[in-house]
GROMACS .gro file of N, CA, C and O in nm:
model
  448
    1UNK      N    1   0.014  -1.686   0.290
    1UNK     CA    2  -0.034  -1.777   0.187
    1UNK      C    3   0.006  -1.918   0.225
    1UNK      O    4   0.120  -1.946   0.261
    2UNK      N    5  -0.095  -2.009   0.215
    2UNK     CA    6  -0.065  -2.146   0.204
    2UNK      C    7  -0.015  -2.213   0.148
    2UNK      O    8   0.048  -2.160   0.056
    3UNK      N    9  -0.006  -2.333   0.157
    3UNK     CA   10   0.090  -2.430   0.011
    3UNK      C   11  -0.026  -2.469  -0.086
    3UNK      O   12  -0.139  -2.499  -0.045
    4UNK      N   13   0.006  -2.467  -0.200
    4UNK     CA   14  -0.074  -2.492  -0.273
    4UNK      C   15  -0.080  -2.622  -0.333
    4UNK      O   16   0.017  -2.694  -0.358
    5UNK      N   17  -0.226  -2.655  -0.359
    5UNK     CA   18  -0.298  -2.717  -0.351
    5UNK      C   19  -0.299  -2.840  -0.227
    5UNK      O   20  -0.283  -2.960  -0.246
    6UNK      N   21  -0.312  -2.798  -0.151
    6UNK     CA   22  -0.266  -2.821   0.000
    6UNK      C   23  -0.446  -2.838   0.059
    6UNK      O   24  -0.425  -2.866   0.177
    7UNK      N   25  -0.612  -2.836   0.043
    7UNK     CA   26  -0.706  -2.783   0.109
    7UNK      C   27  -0.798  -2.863   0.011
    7UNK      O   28  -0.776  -2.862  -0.110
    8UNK      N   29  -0.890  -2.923   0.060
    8UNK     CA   30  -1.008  -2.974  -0.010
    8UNK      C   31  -1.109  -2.891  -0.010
    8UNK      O   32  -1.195  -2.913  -0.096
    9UNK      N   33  -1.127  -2.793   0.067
    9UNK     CA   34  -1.224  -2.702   0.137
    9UNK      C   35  -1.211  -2.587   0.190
    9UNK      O   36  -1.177  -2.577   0.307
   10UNK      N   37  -1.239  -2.462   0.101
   10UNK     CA   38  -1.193  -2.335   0.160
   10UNK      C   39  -1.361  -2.263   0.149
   10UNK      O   40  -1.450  -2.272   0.064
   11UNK      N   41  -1.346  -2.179   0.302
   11UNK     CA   42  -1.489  -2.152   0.301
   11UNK      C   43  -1.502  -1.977   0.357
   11UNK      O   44  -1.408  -1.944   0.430
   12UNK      N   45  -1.578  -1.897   0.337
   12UNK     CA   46  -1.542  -1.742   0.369
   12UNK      C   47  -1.642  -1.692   0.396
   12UNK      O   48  -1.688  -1.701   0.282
   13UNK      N   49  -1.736  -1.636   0.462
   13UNK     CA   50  -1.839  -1.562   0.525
   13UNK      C   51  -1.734  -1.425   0.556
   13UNK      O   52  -1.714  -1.389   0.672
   14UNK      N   53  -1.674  -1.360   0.445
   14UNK     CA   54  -1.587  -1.229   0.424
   14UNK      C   55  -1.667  -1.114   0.523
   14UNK      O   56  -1.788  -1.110   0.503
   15UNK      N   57  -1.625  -1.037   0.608
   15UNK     CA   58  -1.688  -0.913   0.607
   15UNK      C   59  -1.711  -0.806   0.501
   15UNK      O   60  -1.637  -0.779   0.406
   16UNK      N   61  -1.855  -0.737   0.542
   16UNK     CA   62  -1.872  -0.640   0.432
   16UNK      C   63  -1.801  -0.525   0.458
   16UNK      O   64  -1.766  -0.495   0.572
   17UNK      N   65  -1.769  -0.429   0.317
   17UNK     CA   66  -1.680  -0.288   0.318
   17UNK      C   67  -1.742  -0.251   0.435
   17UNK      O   68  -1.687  -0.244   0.545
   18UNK      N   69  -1.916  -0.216   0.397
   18UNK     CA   70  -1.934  -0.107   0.528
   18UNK      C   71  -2.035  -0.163   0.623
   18UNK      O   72  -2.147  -0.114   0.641
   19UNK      N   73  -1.997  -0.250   0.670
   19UNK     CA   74  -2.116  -0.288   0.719
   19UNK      C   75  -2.066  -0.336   0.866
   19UNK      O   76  -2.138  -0.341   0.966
   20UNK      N   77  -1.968  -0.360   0.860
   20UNK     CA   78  -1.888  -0.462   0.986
   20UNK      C   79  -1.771  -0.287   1.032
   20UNK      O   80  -1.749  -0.193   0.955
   21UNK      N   81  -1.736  -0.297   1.138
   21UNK     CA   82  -1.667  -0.196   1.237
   21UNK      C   83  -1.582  -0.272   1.334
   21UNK      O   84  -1.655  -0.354   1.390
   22UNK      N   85  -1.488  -0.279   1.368
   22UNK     CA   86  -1.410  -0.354   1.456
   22UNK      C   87  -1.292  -0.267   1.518
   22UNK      O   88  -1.247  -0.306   1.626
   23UNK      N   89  -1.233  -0.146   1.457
   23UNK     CA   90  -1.154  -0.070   1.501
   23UNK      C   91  -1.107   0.062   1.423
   23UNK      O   92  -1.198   0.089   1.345
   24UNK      N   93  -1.022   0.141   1.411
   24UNK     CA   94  -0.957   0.274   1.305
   24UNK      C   95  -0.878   0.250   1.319
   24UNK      O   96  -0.810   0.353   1.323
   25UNK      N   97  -0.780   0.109   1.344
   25UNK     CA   98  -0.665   0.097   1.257
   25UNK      C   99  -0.658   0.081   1.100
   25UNK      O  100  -0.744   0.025   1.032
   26UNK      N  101  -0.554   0.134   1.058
   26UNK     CA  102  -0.550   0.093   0.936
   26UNK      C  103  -0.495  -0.054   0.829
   26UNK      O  104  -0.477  -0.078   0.710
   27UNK      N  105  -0.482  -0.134   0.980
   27UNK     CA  106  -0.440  -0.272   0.915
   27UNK      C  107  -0.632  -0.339   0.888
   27UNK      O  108  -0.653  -0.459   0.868
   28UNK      N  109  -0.721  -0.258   0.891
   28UNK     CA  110  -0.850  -0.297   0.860
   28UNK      C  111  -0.886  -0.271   0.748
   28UNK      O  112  -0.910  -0.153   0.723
   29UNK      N  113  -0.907  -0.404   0.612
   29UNK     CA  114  -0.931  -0.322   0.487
   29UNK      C  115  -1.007  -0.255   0.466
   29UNK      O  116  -1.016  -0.216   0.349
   30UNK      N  117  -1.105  -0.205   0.569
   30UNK     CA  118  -1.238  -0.143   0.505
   30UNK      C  119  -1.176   0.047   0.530
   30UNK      O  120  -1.222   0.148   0.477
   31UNK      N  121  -1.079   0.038   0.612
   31UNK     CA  122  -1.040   0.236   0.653
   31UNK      C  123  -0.939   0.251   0.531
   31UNK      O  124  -0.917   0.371   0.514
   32UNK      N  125  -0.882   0.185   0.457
   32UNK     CA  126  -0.869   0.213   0.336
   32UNK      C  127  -0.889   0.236   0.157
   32UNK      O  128  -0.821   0.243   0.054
   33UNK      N  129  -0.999   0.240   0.193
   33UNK     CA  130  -1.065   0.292   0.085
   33UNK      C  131  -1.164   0.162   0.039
   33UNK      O  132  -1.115   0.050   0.023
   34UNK      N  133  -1.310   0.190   0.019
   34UNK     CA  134  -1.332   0.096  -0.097
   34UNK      C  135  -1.265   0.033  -0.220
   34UNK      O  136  -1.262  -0.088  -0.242
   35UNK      N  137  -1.215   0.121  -0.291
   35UNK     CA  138  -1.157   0.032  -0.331
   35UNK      C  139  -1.066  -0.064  -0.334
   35UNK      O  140  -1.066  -0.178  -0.381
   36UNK      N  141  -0.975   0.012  -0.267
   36UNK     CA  142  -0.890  -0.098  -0.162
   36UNK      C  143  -0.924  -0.221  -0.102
   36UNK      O  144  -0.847  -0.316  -0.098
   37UNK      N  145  -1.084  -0.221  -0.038
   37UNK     CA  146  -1.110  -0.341  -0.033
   37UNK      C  147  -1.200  -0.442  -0.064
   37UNK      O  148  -1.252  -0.530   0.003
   38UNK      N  149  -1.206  -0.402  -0.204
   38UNK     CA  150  -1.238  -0.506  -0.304
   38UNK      C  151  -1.143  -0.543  -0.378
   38UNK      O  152  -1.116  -0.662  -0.396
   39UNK      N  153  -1.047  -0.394  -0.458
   39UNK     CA  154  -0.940  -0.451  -0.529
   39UNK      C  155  -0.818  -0.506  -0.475
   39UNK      O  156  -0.730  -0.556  -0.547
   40UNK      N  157  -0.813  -0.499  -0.376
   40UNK     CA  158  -0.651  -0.557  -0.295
   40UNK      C  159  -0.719  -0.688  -0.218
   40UNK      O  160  -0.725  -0.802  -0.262
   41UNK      N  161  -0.780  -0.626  -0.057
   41UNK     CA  162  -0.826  -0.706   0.026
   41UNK      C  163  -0.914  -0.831  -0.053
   41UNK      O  164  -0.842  -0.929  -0.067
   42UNK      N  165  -1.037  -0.850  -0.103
   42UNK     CA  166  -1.117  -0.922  -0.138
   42UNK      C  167  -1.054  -0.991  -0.284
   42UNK      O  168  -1.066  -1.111  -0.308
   43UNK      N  169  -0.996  -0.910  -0.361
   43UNK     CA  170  -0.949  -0.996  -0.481
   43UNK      C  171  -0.811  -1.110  -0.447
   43UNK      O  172  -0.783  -1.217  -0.503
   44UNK      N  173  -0.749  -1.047  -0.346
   44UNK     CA  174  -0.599  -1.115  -0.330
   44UNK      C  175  -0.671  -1.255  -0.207
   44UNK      O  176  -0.629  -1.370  -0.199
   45UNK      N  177  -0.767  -1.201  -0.140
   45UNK     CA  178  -0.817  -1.372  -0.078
   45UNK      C  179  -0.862  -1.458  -0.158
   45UNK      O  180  -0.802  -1.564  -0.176
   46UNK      N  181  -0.979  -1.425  -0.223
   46UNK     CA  182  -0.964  -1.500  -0.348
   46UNK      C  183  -0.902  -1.590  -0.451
   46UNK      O  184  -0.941  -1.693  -0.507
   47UNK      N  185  -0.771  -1.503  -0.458
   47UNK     CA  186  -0.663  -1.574  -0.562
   47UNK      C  187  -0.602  -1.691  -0.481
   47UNK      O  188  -0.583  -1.806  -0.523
   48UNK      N  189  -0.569  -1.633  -0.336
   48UNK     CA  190  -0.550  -1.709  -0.238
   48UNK      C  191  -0.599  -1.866  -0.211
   48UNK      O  192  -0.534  -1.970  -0.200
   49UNK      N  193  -0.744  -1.837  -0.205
   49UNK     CA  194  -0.833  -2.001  -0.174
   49UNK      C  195  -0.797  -2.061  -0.291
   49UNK      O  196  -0.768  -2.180  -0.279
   50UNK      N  197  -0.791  -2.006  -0.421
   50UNK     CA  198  -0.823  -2.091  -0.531
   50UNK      C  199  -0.616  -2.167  -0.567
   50UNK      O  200  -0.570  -2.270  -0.615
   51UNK      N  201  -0.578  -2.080  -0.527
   51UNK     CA  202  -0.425  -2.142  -0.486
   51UNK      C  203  -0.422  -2.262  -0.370
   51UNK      O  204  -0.332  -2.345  -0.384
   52UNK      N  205  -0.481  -2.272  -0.296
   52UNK     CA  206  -0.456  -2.348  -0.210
   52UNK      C  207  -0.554  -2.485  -0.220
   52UNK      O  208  -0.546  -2.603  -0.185
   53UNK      N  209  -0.638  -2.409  -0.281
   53UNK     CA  210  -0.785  -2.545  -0.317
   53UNK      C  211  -0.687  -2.650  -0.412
   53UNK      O  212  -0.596  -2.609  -0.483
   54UNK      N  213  -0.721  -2.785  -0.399
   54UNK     CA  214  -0.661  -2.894  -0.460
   54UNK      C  215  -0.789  -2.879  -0.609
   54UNK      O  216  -0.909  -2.856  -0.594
   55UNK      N  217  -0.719  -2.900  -0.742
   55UNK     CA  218  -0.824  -2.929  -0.853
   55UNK      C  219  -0.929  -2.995  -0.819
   55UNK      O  220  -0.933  -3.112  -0.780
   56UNK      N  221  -1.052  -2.891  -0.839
   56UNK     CA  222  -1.221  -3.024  -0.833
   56UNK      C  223  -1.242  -2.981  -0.696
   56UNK      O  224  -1.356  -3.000  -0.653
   57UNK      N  225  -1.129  -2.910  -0.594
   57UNK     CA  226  -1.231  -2.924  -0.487
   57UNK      C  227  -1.330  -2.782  -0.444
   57UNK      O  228  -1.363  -2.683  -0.509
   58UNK      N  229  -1.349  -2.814  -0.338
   58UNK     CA  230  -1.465  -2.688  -0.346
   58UNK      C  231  -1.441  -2.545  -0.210
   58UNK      O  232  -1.415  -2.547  -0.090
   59UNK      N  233  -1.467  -2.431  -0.317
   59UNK     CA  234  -1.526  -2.316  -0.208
   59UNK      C  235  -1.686  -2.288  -0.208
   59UNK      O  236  -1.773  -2.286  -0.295
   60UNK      N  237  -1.681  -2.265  -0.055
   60UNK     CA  238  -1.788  -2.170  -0.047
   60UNK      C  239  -1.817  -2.056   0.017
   60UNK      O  240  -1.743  -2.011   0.105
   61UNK      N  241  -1.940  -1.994  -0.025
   61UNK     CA  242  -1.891  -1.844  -0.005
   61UNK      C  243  -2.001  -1.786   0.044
   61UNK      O  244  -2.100  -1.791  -0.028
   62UNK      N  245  -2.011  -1.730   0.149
   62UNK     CA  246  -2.179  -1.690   0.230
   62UNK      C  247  -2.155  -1.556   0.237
   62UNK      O  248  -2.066  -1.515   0.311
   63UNK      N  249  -2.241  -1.460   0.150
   63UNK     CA  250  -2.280  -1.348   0.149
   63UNK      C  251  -2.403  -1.339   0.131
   63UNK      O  252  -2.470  -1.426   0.075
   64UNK      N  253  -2.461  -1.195   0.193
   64UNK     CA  254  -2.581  -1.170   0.178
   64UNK      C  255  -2.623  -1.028   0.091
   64UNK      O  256  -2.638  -0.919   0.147
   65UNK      N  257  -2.639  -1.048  -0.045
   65UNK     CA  258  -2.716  -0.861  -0.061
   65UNK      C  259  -2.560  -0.828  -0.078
   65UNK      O  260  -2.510  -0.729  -0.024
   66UNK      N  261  -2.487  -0.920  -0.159
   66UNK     CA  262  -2.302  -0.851  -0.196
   66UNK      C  263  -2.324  -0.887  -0.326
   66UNK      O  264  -2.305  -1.008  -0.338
   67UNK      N  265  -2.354  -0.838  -0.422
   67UNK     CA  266  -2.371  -0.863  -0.539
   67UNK      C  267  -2.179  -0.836  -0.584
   67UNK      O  268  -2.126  -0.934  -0.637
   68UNK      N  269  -2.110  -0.739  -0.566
   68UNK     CA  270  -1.996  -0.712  -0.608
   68UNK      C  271  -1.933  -0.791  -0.544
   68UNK      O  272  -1.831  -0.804  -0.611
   69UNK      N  273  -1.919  -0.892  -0.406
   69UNK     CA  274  -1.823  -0.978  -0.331
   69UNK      C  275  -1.866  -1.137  -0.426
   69UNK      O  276  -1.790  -1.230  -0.399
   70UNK      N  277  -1.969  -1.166  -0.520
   70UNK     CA  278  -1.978  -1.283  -0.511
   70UNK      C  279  -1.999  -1.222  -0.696
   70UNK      O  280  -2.055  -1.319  -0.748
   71UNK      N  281  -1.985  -1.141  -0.780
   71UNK     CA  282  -1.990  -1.144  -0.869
   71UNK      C  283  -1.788  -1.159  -0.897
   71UNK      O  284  -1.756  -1.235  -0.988
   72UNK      N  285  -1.729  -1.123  -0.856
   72UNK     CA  286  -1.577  -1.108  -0.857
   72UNK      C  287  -1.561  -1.292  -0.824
   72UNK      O  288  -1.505  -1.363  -0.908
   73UNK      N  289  -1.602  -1.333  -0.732
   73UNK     CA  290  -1.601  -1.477  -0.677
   73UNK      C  291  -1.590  -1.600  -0.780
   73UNK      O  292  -1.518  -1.699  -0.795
   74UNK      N  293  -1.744  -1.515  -0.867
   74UNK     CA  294  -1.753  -1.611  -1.018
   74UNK      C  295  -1.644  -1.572  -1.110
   74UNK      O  296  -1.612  -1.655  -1.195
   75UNK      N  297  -1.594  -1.482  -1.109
   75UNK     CA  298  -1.467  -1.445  -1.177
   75UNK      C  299  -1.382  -1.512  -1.152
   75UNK      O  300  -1.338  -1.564  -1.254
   76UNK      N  301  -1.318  -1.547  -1.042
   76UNK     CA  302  -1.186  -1.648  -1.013
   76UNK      C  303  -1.261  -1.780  -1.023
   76UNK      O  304  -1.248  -1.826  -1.137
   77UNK      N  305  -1.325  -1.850  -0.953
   77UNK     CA  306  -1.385  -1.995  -0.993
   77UNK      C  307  -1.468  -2.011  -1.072
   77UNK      O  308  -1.481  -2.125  -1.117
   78UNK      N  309  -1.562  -1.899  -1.124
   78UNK     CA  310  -1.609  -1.962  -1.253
   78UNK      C  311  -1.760  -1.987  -1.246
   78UNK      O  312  -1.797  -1.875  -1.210
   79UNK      N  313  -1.881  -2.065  -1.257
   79UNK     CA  314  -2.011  -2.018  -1.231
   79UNK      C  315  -2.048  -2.116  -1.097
   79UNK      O  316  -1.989  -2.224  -1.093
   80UNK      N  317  -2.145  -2.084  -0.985
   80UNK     CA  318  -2.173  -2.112  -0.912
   80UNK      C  319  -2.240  -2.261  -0.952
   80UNK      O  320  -2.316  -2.283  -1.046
   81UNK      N  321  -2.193  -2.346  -0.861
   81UNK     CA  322  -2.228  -2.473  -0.903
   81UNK      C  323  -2.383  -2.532  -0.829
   81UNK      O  324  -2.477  -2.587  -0.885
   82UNK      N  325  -2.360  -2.488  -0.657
   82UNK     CA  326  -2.483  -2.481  -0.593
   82UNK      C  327  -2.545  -2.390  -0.518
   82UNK      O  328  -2.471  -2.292  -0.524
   83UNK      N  329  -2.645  -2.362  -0.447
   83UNK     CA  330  -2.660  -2.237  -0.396
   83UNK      C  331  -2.772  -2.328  -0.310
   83UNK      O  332  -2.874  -2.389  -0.343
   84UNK      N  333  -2.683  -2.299  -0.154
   84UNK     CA  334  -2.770  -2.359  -0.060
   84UNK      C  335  -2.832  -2.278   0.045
   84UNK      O  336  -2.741  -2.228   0.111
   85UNK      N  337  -2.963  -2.240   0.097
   85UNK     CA  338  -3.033  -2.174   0.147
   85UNK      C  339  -2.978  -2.171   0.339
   85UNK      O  340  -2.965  -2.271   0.409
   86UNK      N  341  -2.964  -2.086   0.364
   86UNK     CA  342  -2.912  -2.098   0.479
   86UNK      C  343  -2.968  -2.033   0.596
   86UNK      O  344  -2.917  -1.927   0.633
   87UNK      N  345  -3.098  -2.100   0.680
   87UNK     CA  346  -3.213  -2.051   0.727
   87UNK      C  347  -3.179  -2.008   0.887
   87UNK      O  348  -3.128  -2.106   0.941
   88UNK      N  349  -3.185  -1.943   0.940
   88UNK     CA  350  -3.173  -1.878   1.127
   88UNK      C  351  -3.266  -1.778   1.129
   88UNK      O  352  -3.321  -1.706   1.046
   89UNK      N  353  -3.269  -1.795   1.256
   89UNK     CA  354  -3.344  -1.724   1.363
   89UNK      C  355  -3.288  -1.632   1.437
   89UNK      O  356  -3.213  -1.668   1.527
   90UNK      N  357  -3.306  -1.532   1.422
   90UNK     CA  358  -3.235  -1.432   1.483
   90UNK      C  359  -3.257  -1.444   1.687
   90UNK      O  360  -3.340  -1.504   1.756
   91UNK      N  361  -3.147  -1.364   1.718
   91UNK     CA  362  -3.137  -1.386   1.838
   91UNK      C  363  -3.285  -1.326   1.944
   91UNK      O  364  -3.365  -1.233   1.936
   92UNK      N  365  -3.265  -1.423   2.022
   92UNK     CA  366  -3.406  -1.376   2.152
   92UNK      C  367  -3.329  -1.265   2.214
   92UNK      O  368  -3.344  -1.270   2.336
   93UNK      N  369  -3.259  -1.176   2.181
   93UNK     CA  370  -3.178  -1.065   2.287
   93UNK      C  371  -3.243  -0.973   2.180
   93UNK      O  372  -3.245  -0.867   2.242
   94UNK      N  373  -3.308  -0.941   2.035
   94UNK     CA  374  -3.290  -0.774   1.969
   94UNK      C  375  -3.452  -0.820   1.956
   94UNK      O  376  -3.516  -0.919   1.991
   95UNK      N  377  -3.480  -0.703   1.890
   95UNK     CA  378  -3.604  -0.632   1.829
   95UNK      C  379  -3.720  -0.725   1.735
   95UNK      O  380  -3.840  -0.727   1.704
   96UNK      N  381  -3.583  -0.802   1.713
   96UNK     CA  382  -3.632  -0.929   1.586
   96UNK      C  383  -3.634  -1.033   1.627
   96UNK      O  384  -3.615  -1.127   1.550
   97UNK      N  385  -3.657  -1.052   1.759
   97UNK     CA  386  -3.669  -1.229   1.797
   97UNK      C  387  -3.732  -1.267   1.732
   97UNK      O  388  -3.828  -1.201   1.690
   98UNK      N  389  -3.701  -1.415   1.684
   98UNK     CA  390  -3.755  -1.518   1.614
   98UNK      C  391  -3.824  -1.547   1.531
   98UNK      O  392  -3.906  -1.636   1.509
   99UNK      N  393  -3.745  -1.381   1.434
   99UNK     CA  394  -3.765  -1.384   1.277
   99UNK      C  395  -3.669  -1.459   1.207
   99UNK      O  396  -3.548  -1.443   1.221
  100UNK      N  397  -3.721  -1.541   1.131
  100UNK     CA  398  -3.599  -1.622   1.023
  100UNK      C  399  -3.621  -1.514   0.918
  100UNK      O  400  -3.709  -1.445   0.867
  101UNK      N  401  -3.393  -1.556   0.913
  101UNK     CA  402  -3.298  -1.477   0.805
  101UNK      C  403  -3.276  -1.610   0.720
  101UNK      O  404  -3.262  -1.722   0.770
  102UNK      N  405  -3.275  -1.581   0.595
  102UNK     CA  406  -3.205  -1.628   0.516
  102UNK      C  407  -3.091  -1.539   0.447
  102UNK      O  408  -3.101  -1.418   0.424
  103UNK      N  409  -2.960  -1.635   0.412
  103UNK     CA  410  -2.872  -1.657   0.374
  103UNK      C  411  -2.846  -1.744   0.254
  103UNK      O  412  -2.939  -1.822   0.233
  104UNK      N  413  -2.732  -1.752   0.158
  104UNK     CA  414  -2.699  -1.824   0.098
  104UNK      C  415  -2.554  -1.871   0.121
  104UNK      O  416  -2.478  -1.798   0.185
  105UNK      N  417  -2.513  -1.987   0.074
  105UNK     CA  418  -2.394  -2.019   0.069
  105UNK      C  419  -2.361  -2.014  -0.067
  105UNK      O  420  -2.449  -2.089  -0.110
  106UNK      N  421  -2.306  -1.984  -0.153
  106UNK     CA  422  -2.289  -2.059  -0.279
  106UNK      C  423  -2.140  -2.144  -0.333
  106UNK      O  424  -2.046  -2.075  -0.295
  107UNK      N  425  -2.107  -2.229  -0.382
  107UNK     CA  426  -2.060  -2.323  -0.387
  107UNK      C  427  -2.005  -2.344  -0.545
  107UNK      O  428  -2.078  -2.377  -0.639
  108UNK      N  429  -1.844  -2.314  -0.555
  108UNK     CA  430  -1.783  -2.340  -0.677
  108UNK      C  431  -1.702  -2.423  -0.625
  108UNK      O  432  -1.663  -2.437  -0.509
  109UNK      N  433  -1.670  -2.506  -0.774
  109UNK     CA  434  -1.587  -2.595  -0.804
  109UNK      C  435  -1.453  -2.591  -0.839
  109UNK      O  436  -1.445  -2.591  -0.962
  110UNK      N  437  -1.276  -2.584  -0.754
  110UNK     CA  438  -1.196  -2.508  -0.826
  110UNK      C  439  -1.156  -2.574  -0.916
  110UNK      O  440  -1.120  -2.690  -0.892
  111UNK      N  441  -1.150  -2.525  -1.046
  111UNK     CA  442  -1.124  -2.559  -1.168
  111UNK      C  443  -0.963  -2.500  -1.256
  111UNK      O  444  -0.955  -2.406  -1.335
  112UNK      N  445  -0.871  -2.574  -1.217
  112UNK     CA  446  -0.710  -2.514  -1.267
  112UNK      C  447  -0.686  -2.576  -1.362
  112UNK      O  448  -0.580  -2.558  -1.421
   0.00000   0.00000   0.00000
């Protein structure tokens, strides 16, 4: 944990429970249970940014199709202030060359 209110700007493109794979250790929140990592992993970062965010300043938060990672989000900061469209092109290496993805960022205000 950081010092608090120490950050003008805390920003998280979180991995999803099941969607991301990186190893079967168990220091990975996702091999311990869903719930585990929403209620431990994802809620305790959370509490985290908004500890370290200075009053008024801002997170943002890029998920896609996480309705439960960004509904908990509005829970600690409160209602989404902007929601900015976040347009790419997928890579010329897969199946989907040079289909545009959209993304969102969305953007609260921390409010202590």
């Amino acid at each position: 944990r950081g010092d608090e209110n120490s950050l003008d700007l805390s920003f998280s493109s979180p991995p999803y429970y099941d969607q991301e794979f990186y190893s079967s250790d168990v220091t990975q929140a996702y091999n311990n249970s869903e719930a585990y990592f929403y209620n431990t992993y994802w809620k305790k970062t959370l509490d985290n940014m908004k500890f370290m965010l200075k009053p008024g300043k801002w997170f943002g938060l890029n998920v896609k199709n996480n309705e439960k990672m960004l509904q908990m989000a509005i829970g600690v900061f409160g209602d989404v202030i902007e929601k900015i469209e976040l347009r790419t092109v997928r890579s010329h290496l897969n199946k989907t060359a040079g289909i545009v993805k959209a993304e969102y960022i969305y953007m609260f205000r921390n409010i202590k």
